[in-house]
Amino acid sequence: MREALEGSQAIARAVALCDPDVIAAYPITPQTHIVENISKLVAEGDLHTEFVSVESEFSAASVALGAAATGARAYTATASQGVLLMAEVLFNIAGMRLPMVMTVANRAVSAPLSIWNDHADSMAVRDAGWIQLHATSNQEAVDTTIQAFRITQDTELPVMVCMDGFILTHTLEPIDLPSHEDVRAWLPPLEFDRKLDPADPKSMGMLVTPDFFPEVRHSHHSAMQKALATIEQADADFESAFGRASGGLLTVEGDPEAKIGLVAMGSTVGTMRAGMAHFQAEAGPARLINLRAYRPFPSQALRDAVRGLDHLIVIDRAISPGLGGILGSEVAAVLSSAPDAPRILNVALGLGGRDIPETLYPDLLAAVRDPDAPAFSVFDADLKKLAPEDR
Amino acid sequence: MIGDMIETRIHGRGGQGNVAAAYLLAAAAFEAGRYCQAFPAFGAERRGAPVAAFVRIDATPIHLRSQIRTPDYLVVQDDTLLLDPKITAGLKADGAMLVNSTRSGEEIGAHFDCRAFSVDATALAVAEIGRPIPNTALLAALLTLTGEFPLDALAAALKKRFHGAVLEKNMALIEHAADAAPKGLWARETVDA
């Protein structure tokens, strides 16, 4: 049923629709409302789950890890410093190939302290071995959360659903929540073969000597690559059942004949879509690529999506100081083997919650046509605010 | 049918129900069959500090996620915020400002060189609900002034948020606040679909 809901409230209810056995979480802005709403659902008897209030994110992830190892459907949510405090456990969850779902309400990482949105938190654990899916709207965040529970049990890879903190979590908009009955019919019960069982004792996460470690890593990488098809299939199946898709691995819109393209992740996609519609006449034709799957990286789908483009603007919402944009660098690497690959203009936008107005859209397209534009820049930084030696 | 997106910026002080006002306005638009989007200007929440929230309403899905820079309407919940000369920043030339104040709308409008209307929403709220929370009264006045959608939609949104005595008091409050504003004073020209 369609309702006007705050993003966080909708995520809490979407999680409840998936019948999680164990939820462990520690509140942190801007994820707090998700945990509060889950807690309320439990207190009011609308969600029957083992809800564990822990004292830190390290414990939240650890409790979820332990629960997942026993074959329970486990969930947690965090952001920013919380992701970093979980980092060690996140690598363990993925390395042990435990199925679970986590929402990241994307937020910048200290210092300086910022409670506002960017992607530095989930990017910091991009190599942990989790699937990372980004949502452009709260509807996609809800639908992706439901899909994530199916993807994680099909792949035995943990899934992170990334949604822009505040921009999505604190926005009220029309959201369609499927019925509990329909979600139960779509999402089969979790049956985890390797679960801890007192009748059949086993150990997990034990010492692996050099004799077998590369093989473990190879199999993890291989599982991630196979997950590309699982992610696409889950979205296609969801669309068959519920009448809407969330973007598969990536989506392409705009003018297929355009010579300029843009790649973005998360809520920035919506703003660029609005900019493209609003400034079409003055900015000229363009193609917009919404990268939903960040891990596994949809290399081949991206090569297909950029075919025919002369220029590609890659919008990053996080940077690797000393290198530049993270997504931009990865896109450049993936396209390096593509014939007639477009020239890449990599920009960071919206770091630490800097608002991204749609008026940046024509500025970005103008920058592409400027031969002197740097290959990477923090595009919306006002260098006049810095001392000359810091520019 | 009105085609263009309506953007409203709500100014208030922390604790006055600013985000609640934005969510209620958007929820009322939803009840009226519109697409909507409401969000706070994200800051560290402190009681009494100036805060803002944003509402977009449209006949079609809303993709834009940026803050509202050129609002059609301003709602100011606390008239001490009028001391900030930038409060009307970006207000459209044909836009209008609704202020919770005992000062007249003419006086405020003349000062800021824009269309303005005032309603003593705090007094109305104190009389009806016994608390100085001006937000629902202001929304009722805004809907009456603009005629964008009927007061019933706000009532429907209130029914989903409140229950019992609080709901009843707010229902009475929006009726009184609607009576305090001239109907359709700020009505936009309608475009035939």
XYZ file of C-alpha atoms in Angstrom:
584
model
C 0.000 0.000 0.000
C 1.289 3.446 -0.898
C 1.850 5.696 2.105
C 3.666 8.963 2.794
C 6.566 7.710 4.933
C 9.925 8.866 6.199
C 12.682 6.802 4.571
C 13.931 5.384 7.874
C 10.445 4.370 8.962
C 9.897 2.619 5.643
C 13.206 0.731 5.962
C 12.268 -0.466 9.459
C 8.986 -1.782 8.123
C 10.642 -3.353 5.076
C 13.052 -5.187 7.387
C 10.084 -6.380 9.467
C 8.397 -7.706 6.288
C 11.405 -9.987 5.801
C 10.925 -11.766 9.172
C 14.442 -11.318 10.576
C 15.292 -13.688 13.420
C 17.921 -11.448 15.019
C 18.524 -7.702 14.834
C 21.432 -6.095 16.664
C 22.108 -2.409 16.281
C 23.551 0.651 17.930
C 22.078 4.043 17.047
C 24.140 6.600 15.119
C 23.042 9.635 13.108
C 21.601 9.433 10.447
C 20.714 5.749 10.917
C 19.019 6.345 14.301
C 15.431 6.517 13.075
C 15.757 3.083 11.452
C 16.747 1.476 14.757
C 14.167 3.508 16.710
C 11.407 2.407 14.374
C 12.498 -1.232 14.518
C 12.556 -1.009 18.312
C 9.038 0.447 18.246
C 7.762 -2.329 15.958
C 9.182 -4.893 18.386
C 7.771 -3.127 21.463
C 4.323 -2.886 19.896
C 4.314 -6.554 18.985
C 4.361 -5.951 15.217
C 7.777 -7.557 14.764
C 8.719 -10.803 16.457
C 12.493 -10.957 16.449
C 15.375 -11.146 18.869
C 16.240 -7.444 19.065
C 19.570 -6.957 20.799
C 20.481 -3.471 21.976
C 24.251 -3.474 22.093
C 26.820 -1.021 23.448
C 28.729 -0.419 20.213
C 28.757 -1.103 16.505
C 31.532 -3.651 17.025
C 29.086 -5.639 19.132
C 26.196 -5.038 16.743
C 28.143 -6.611 13.893
C 29.477 -9.369 16.157
C 26.000 -10.336 17.391
C 24.720 -10.347 13.812
C 27.712 -12.485 12.781
C 27.028 -15.010 15.524
C 23.338 -15.098 14.714
C 23.986 -15.588 10.998
C 26.398 -18.431 11.815
C 23.593 -20.301 13.566
C 21.432 -20.012 10.457
C 19.342 -17.085 11.719
C 18.227 -14.317 9.372
C 20.268 -11.409 10.724
C 20.145 -7.649 10.183
C 21.937 -4.557 11.381
C 22.247 -0.922 10.324
C 24.856 1.744 10.836
C 26.678 4.739 9.363
C 29.980 6.595 9.328
C 32.107 5.913 12.435
C 29.842 2.942 13.084
C 30.945 1.339 9.814
C 34.567 1.922 10.768
C 34.098 0.448 14.230
C 32.491 -2.596 12.575
C 35.202 -2.865 9.942
C 37.065 -5.837 11.418
C 33.836 -7.768 11.911
C 32.572 -6.893 8.417
C 35.632 -8.549 6.866
C 34.997 -11.595 9.060
C 31.318 -11.851 8.124
C 32.168 -11.743 4.444
C 35.216 -13.982 4.776
C 33.123 -16.604 6.531
C 30.571 -16.207 3.744
C 27.716 -15.562 6.190
C 24.399 -14.349 4.817
C 23.055 -11.150 6.387
C 21.834 -7.688 5.465
C 23.000 -4.310 6.691
C 21.679 -0.853 5.888
C 24.295 1.886 5.677
C 22.789 5.362 6.046
C 25.737 6.869 4.216
C 27.564 9.606 6.110
C 30.965 11.301 5.977
C 33.780 10.048 8.195
C 35.622 12.157 10.818
C 37.791 14.259 11.078
C 36.535 16.917 10.770
C 33.302 15.767 12.388
C 30.405 15.775 9.945
C 27.007 14.210 10.457
C 26.089 14.775 6.817
C 26.024 12.569 3.768
C 28.774 11.286 1.597
C 29.983 7.791 0.671
C 33.282 7.687 2.595
C 31.918 5.139 5.089
C 30.802 2.344 2.772
C 33.728 3.097 0.425
C 36.119 2.527 3.337
C 34.974 -1.097 3.507
C 34.536 -1.641 -0.225
C 37.167 -4.404 -0.094
C 35.575 -6.272 2.832
C 33.889 -8.666 0.431
C 30.304 -7.496 0.936
C 27.855 -6.883 -1.854
C 27.112 -3.132 -1.924
C 23.932 -1.857 -3.576
C 22.962 1.823 -3.751
C 19.421 3.247 -3.760
C 18.419 6.414 -5.610
C 15.091 6.774 -3.756
C 13.383 5.462 -0.649
C 11.244 3.165 -2.780
C 14.396 1.597 -4.186
C 15.887 1.385 -0.682
C 12.794 -0.503 0.524
C 12.680 -2.833 -2.478
C 16.445 -3.390 -2.409
C 16.279 -4.290 1.292
C 13.757 -7.031 0.514
C 15.818 -8.189 -2.463
C 18.977 -8.136 -0.329
C 17.617 -10.838 1.984
C 17.103 -13.082 -1.037
C 20.442 -12.209 -2.657
C 22.336 -12.914 0.561
C 20.855 -16.376 0.983
C 21.304 -17.228 -2.696
C 24.965 -16.137 -2.721
C 26.057 -16.642 0.913
C 27.574 -13.191 0.630
C 26.504 -10.429 3.048
C 24.678 -7.504 1.450
C 25.025 -3.833 2.329
C 22.153 -1.602 1.212
C 23.519 1.932 0.931
C 21.115 4.859 1.186
C 22.170 8.485 1.435
C 21.973 9.674 5.018
C 19.437 12.437 5.630
C 18.808 12.918 1.894
C 16.905 9.629 1.858
C 16.705 8.509 5.499
C 15.020 11.715 6.678
C 12.874 12.406 3.626
C 9.158 11.708 3.678
C 7.784 10.674 0.293
C 5.218 8.261 -1.160
C 6.439 4.706 -0.652
C 4.710 1.467 -1.534
C 5.308 -1.241 1.060
C 4.359 -4.703 -0.178
C 2.151 -6.855 2.014
C 3.690 -9.267 4.499
C 1.983 -12.120 2.700
C 3.478 -11.163 -0.676
C 6.979 -10.741 0.753
C 6.742 -14.123 2.495
C 5.705 -15.706 -0.786
C 8.624 -14.047 -2.604
C 11.342 -14.567 -0.002
C 11.916 -18.245 0.836
C 12.924 -19.169 4.402
C 16.655 -19.017 5.036
C 18.242 -22.444 4.922
C 21.928 -22.135 5.679
C 23.653 -25.492 5.246
C 26.875 -24.572 7.046
C 25.140 -23.353 10.188
C 26.555 -24.002 13.645
C 24.825 -27.013 15.089
C 25.620 -28.676 18.472
C 24.700 -32.036 16.944
C 27.267 -31.557 14.213
C 30.046 -29.398 15.705
C 32.223 -27.343 13.409
C 34.495 -24.303 13.578
C 34.344 -21.172 11.450
C 36.928 -18.543 10.639
C 39.843 -20.734 11.648
C 43.487 -20.282 10.726
C 44.092 -20.829 7.045
C 47.710 -21.388 6.106
C 49.312 -20.137 2.897
C 48.494 -23.573 1.480
C 44.891 -22.555 1.062
C 44.520 -18.783 1.584
C 44.796 -17.730 -2.083
C 42.161 -20.313 -2.971
C 39.827 -18.891 -0.316
C 40.273 -15.401 -1.737
C 39.828 -16.660 -5.299
C 36.579 -18.395 -4.395
C 35.298 -15.239 -2.683
C 36.089 -13.157 -5.762
C 34.506 -15.794 -7.957
C 31.360 -15.819 -5.783
C 31.140 -12.034 -6.061
C 31.358 -12.213 -9.846
C 28.655 -14.881 -9.926
C 26.548 -12.628 -7.693
C 26.192 -10.169 -10.603
C 23.696 -12.513 -12.240
C 21.965 -13.182 -8.900
C 21.480 -9.445 -8.279
C 20.009 -8.958 -11.757
C 17.775 -12.008 -11.382
C 16.512 -10.939 -7.956
C 15.530 -7.534 -9.350
C 13.850 -9.107 -12.374
C 11.936 -11.556 -10.177
C 10.950 -8.738 -7.850
C 9.640 -6.768 -10.823
C 7.580 -9.766 -11.962
C 6.065 -10.099 -8.505
C 5.652 -6.467 -7.467
C 5.572 -4.517 -10.735
C 8.676 -2.396 -10.276
C 12.429 -2.853 -10.521
C 15.217 -1.172 -8.567
C 17.847 -0.852 -11.263
C 19.449 -4.299 -11.633
C 23.205 -3.752 -11.818
C 22.878 -0.361 -13.468
C 20.381 1.561 -15.545
C 20.852 3.797 -18.555
C 18.522 6.651 -19.450
C 18.574 9.773 -21.557
C 19.591 10.110 -25.202
C 21.104 6.870 -26.583
C 22.807 8.933 -29.333
C 24.396 11.351 -26.847
C 28.168 11.734 -26.833
C 28.338 12.779 -23.184
C 27.413 10.490 -20.317
C 27.258 10.735 -16.546
C 27.704 7.989 -13.954
C 26.461 8.451 -10.403
C 25.331 6.403 -7.421
C 22.538 6.974 -4.925
C 20.353 10.032 -4.543
C 22.623 12.130 -6.802
C 21.130 10.177 -9.697
C 17.705 11.731 -9.025
C 19.112 15.244 -8.949
C 21.051 14.647 -12.184
C 17.865 13.234 -13.748
C 16.043 16.420 -12.775
C 18.948 18.525 -14.095
C 18.954 16.621 -17.383
C 15.217 17.254 -17.864
C 15.434 20.898 -16.826
C 18.548 21.936 -18.772
C 18.150 19.737 -21.844
C 17.950 22.692 -24.256
C 21.056 24.526 -23.065
C 23.192 21.570 -21.974
C 22.525 19.308 -24.943
C 21.851 15.569 -25.080
C 23.314 13.274 -22.437
C 23.100 9.727 -21.132
C 22.714 9.061 -17.420
C 24.019 5.846 -15.891
C 22.809 4.892 -12.430
C 25.300 2.475 -10.914
C 23.275 0.439 -8.421
C 25.729 -2.410 -7.860
C 29.040 -1.042 -6.618
C 30.282 -4.423 -5.355
C 30.394 -6.658 -7.274
C 31.418 -4.093 -9.866
C 29.401 -4.556 -13.077
C 32.374 -4.114 -15.407
C 30.858 -5.589 -18.563
C 27.506 -3.861 -18.077
C 29.349 -0.567 -17.693
C 31.421 -1.136 -20.848
C 28.153 -1.748 -22.701
C 26.487 1.285 -21.149
C 29.192 3.739 -22.250
C 29.468 2.487 -25.838
C 29.396 5.409 -28.279
C 30.237 8.057 -25.687
C 33.108 10.506 -26.243
C 33.047 11.833 -22.683
C 32.031 10.327 -19.390
C 31.510 12.338 -16.209
C 31.972 10.129 -13.143
C 30.465 11.610 -9.994
C 32.088 10.483 -6.777
C 30.738 11.203 -3.318
C 33.968 10.207 -1.628
C 37.637 10.657 -2.400
C 40.860 8.797 -1.878
C 43.221 11.633 -0.931
C 46.332 11.387 -3.038
C 44.551 9.487 -5.823
C 41.272 11.296 -6.508
C 37.807 9.907 -6.983
C 37.322 6.286 -5.986
C 34.511 5.411 -8.355
C 36.189 7.501 -11.073
C 39.431 5.556 -10.715
C 37.603 2.241 -10.842
C 35.558 3.234 -13.888
C 38.760 4.342 -15.632
C 40.354 0.984 -14.828
C 37.386 -0.992 -16.093
C 37.112 1.007 -19.311
C 40.852 0.909 -20.014
C 40.354 -2.324 -21.940
C 37.286 -1.087 -23.844
C 37.740 -0.023 -27.469
C 37.073 3.706 -28.064
C 36.651 4.285 -24.336
C 35.323 7.754 -23.478
C 37.525 10.411 -21.920
C 36.720 10.548 -18.212
C 36.054 13.677 -16.204
C 35.999 12.631 -12.555
C 34.380 14.974 -10.054
C 33.669 14.690 -6.364
C 30.404 16.343 -5.349
C 28.500 16.737 -2.123
C 31.281 15.761 0.289
C 30.226 16.081 3.923
C 26.662 16.960 2.903
C 27.384 19.889 0.555
C 24.057 20.333 -1.202
C 24.054 19.268 -4.863
C 21.744 21.634 -6.754
C 20.452 20.629 -10.176
C 22.108 23.789 -11.540
C 25.424 21.908 -11.294
C 24.245 19.735 -14.185
C 24.930 22.270 -16.977
C 28.197 23.221 -15.224
C 29.336 19.589 -15.382
C 28.505 19.318 -19.070
C 30.341 22.589 -19.742
C 33.398 21.267 -17.872
C 33.524 18.277 -20.211
C 33.908 20.628 -23.165
C 36.715 22.544 -21.433
C 40.053 21.076 -22.556
C 41.731 22.607 -19.496
C 39.379 20.954 -16.977
C 41.411 18.765 -14.575
C 40.865 15.009 -14.866
C 39.789 15.019 -11.214
C 38.517 17.804 -8.982
C 36.402 18.372 -5.913
C 34.088 20.148 -8.306
C 31.961 22.091 -5.835
C 34.839 23.158 -3.569
C 35.247 26.932 -3.332
C 39.023 27.275 -3.308
C 38.734 30.932 -2.304
C 37.898 29.669 1.192
C 41.370 28.161 1.463
C 44.693 29.828 2.123
C 46.736 29.993 -1.106
C 49.160 27.334 0.125
C 46.242 24.890 0.699
C 44.713 25.164 -2.774
C -4.981 21.017 -13.228
C -1.930 22.817 -11.875
C 1.191 21.519 -13.572
C 4.238 23.057 -11.916
C 6.024 21.905 -8.832
C 5.306 23.910 -5.682
C 8.240 24.431 -3.362
C 7.753 25.569 0.230
C 10.433 26.434 2.763
C 9.469 26.380 6.432
C 11.474 28.408 8.951
C 11.199 28.001 12.677
C 13.098 27.376 15.857
C 14.131 23.962 17.132
C 11.233 22.508 19.132
C 8.453 24.266 17.212
C 7.634 21.218 15.120
C 9.349 22.344 11.960
C 10.039 18.916 10.500
C 6.583 17.810 11.639
C 5.101 20.758 9.719
C 7.002 19.792 6.573
C 5.997 16.134 6.888
C 2.361 17.091 7.517
C 2.189 19.410 4.511
C 3.685 16.719 2.283
C 1.434 14.043 3.784
C -1.585 16.304 3.134
C -0.489 16.672 -0.496
C -0.193 12.876 -0.675
C -3.755 12.562 0.674
C -4.814 14.973 -2.092
C -3.318 12.623 -4.693
C -0.094 14.521 -5.322
C 3.526 13.445 -5.281
C 5.428 14.966 -2.401
C 8.799 15.173 -0.724
C 9.600 16.710 2.686
C 12.917 16.899 4.478
C 14.693 18.985 7.103
C 17.672 21.254 6.493
C 19.893 18.842 8.288
C 21.707 20.372 11.209
C 22.581 19.508 14.735
C 19.238 19.733 16.528
C 19.180 22.358 19.293
C 16.032 23.738 20.892
C 15.530 27.385 19.971
C 18.082 27.474 17.148
C 16.886 28.632 13.716
C 15.960 25.611 11.605
C 14.424 25.083 8.182
C 12.572 22.328 6.384
C 11.546 21.850 2.769
C 8.472 20.551 0.959
C 8.067 19.795 -2.738
C 4.647 19.007 -4.190
C 4.020 18.013 -7.794
C 1.574 16.203 -10.042
C 4.387 13.912 -11.265
C 7.153 11.970 -9.446
C 9.858 14.151 -7.878
C 13.476 13.231 -8.617
C 15.262 16.367 -7.430
C 16.953 15.936 -4.032
C 18.565 19.329 -3.457
C 17.552 21.908 -0.887
C 14.953 24.462 -1.967
C 16.611 27.677 -3.106
C 13.745 29.434 -4.912
C 10.583 28.695 -2.900
C 7.069 29.555 -4.002
C 5.998 29.895 -0.396
C 7.702 30.639 2.883
C 6.182 29.660 6.203
C 7.784 31.415 9.180
C 6.811 29.910 12.526
C 8.546 32.494 14.718
C 8.550 36.185 13.821
C 11.849 36.856 15.609
C 13.368 35.068 12.602
C 12.312 38.082 10.511
C 15.327 39.844 12.037
C 17.370 37.786 9.586
C 17.237 39.791 6.346
C 18.127 36.615 4.376
C 14.969 34.827 5.459
C 13.293 35.599 2.126
C 16.371 34.557 0.108
C 15.346 33.131 -3.249
C 11.601 33.662 -2.768
C 10.053 33.728 -6.232
C 8.838 37.133 -7.491
C 5.258 35.807 -7.475
C 5.842 33.918 -4.226
C 4.402 34.729 -0.810
C 5.300 34.519 2.857
C 3.062 33.340 5.693
C 4.211 34.420 9.148
C 3.105 33.464 12.635
C 2.943 36.963 14.093
C 0.818 39.594 15.790
C 2.305 42.101 13.344
C 0.286 42.727 10.198
C 1.021 40.997 6.923
C 1.080 44.397 5.166
C 3.839 45.638 7.441
C 5.925 42.473 6.989
C 5.304 42.447 3.240
C 6.328 46.091 2.908
C 9.536 45.427 4.844
C 10.566 42.445 2.707
C 9.003 43.694 -0.548
C 6.963 40.551 -1.060
C 3.411 39.305 -0.602
C 2.917 38.430 3.038
C 0.121 37.385 5.346
C 0.214 36.917 9.088
C -1.818 34.861 11.477
C -1.377 34.663 15.241
C -0.962 30.920 15.114
C 0.592 30.727 18.570
C -2.504 32.294 20.140
C -4.790 29.986 18.146
C -2.746 26.966 19.205
C -2.693 27.972 22.857
C -6.479 28.484 22.771
C -7.228 25.141 21.098
C -4.522 22.721 22.171
C -3.099 24.525 25.192
C 0.444 24.549 23.805
C 2.296 27.175 21.721
C 2.832 24.849 18.731
C 1.894 26.941 15.680
C 2.561 24.445 12.883
C -0.833 22.912 12.122
C -2.586 26.300 12.310
C -0.099 27.749 9.820
C -0.563 24.843 7.411
C -4.349 25.292 7.537
C -3.894 29.005 6.769
C -1.468 28.216 3.940
C -3.879 25.774 2.313
C -6.706 28.304 2.613
C -4.613 31.128 1.119
C -3.282 29.062 -1.776
C -6.233 26.769 -2.404
C -3.693 24.217 -3.686
C -5.700 21.387 -2.157
C -8.570 21.160 0.320
C -8.292 21.344 4.090
C -9.751 17.816 4.166
C -6.393 16.527 2.931
C -4.664 18.083 5.951
C -7.338 16.597 8.201
C -6.711 13.180 6.640
C -2.954 13.553 7.215
C -3.544 14.587 10.839
C -5.721 11.517 11.390
C -2.788 9.292 10.368
C -0.408 11.051 12.762
C -2.513 11.803 15.840
C -5.280 10.111 17.799
C -7.741 10.875 20.580
C -7.800 14.253 22.259
C -4.695 15.546 20.461
C -6.319 14.831 17.109
C -9.638 16.420 18.086
C -7.932 19.567 19.303
C -5.852 19.838 16.148
C -8.938 19.327 13.976
C -10.646 22.227 15.758
C -7.452 24.274 15.448
C -7.182 23.898 11.677
C -10.835 24.917 11.246
C -10.241 28.113 13.234
C -6.957 28.858 11.503
C -8.598 28.384 8.090
C -11.235 30.941 9.091
C -8.446 33.417 9.890
C -7.147 33.435 6.290
C -8.835 34.783 3.139
C -9.702 31.908 0.836
C -7.731 31.830 -2.416
C -5.811 35.071 -1.792
C -2.669 33.484 -3.234
C -4.374 31.128 -5.708
C -2.165 30.490 -8.744
C -3.499 30.672 -12.264
C -4.589 27.188 -13.193
C -3.424 25.531 -16.358
C -5.824 23.282 -18.214
C -4.456 19.796 -18.560
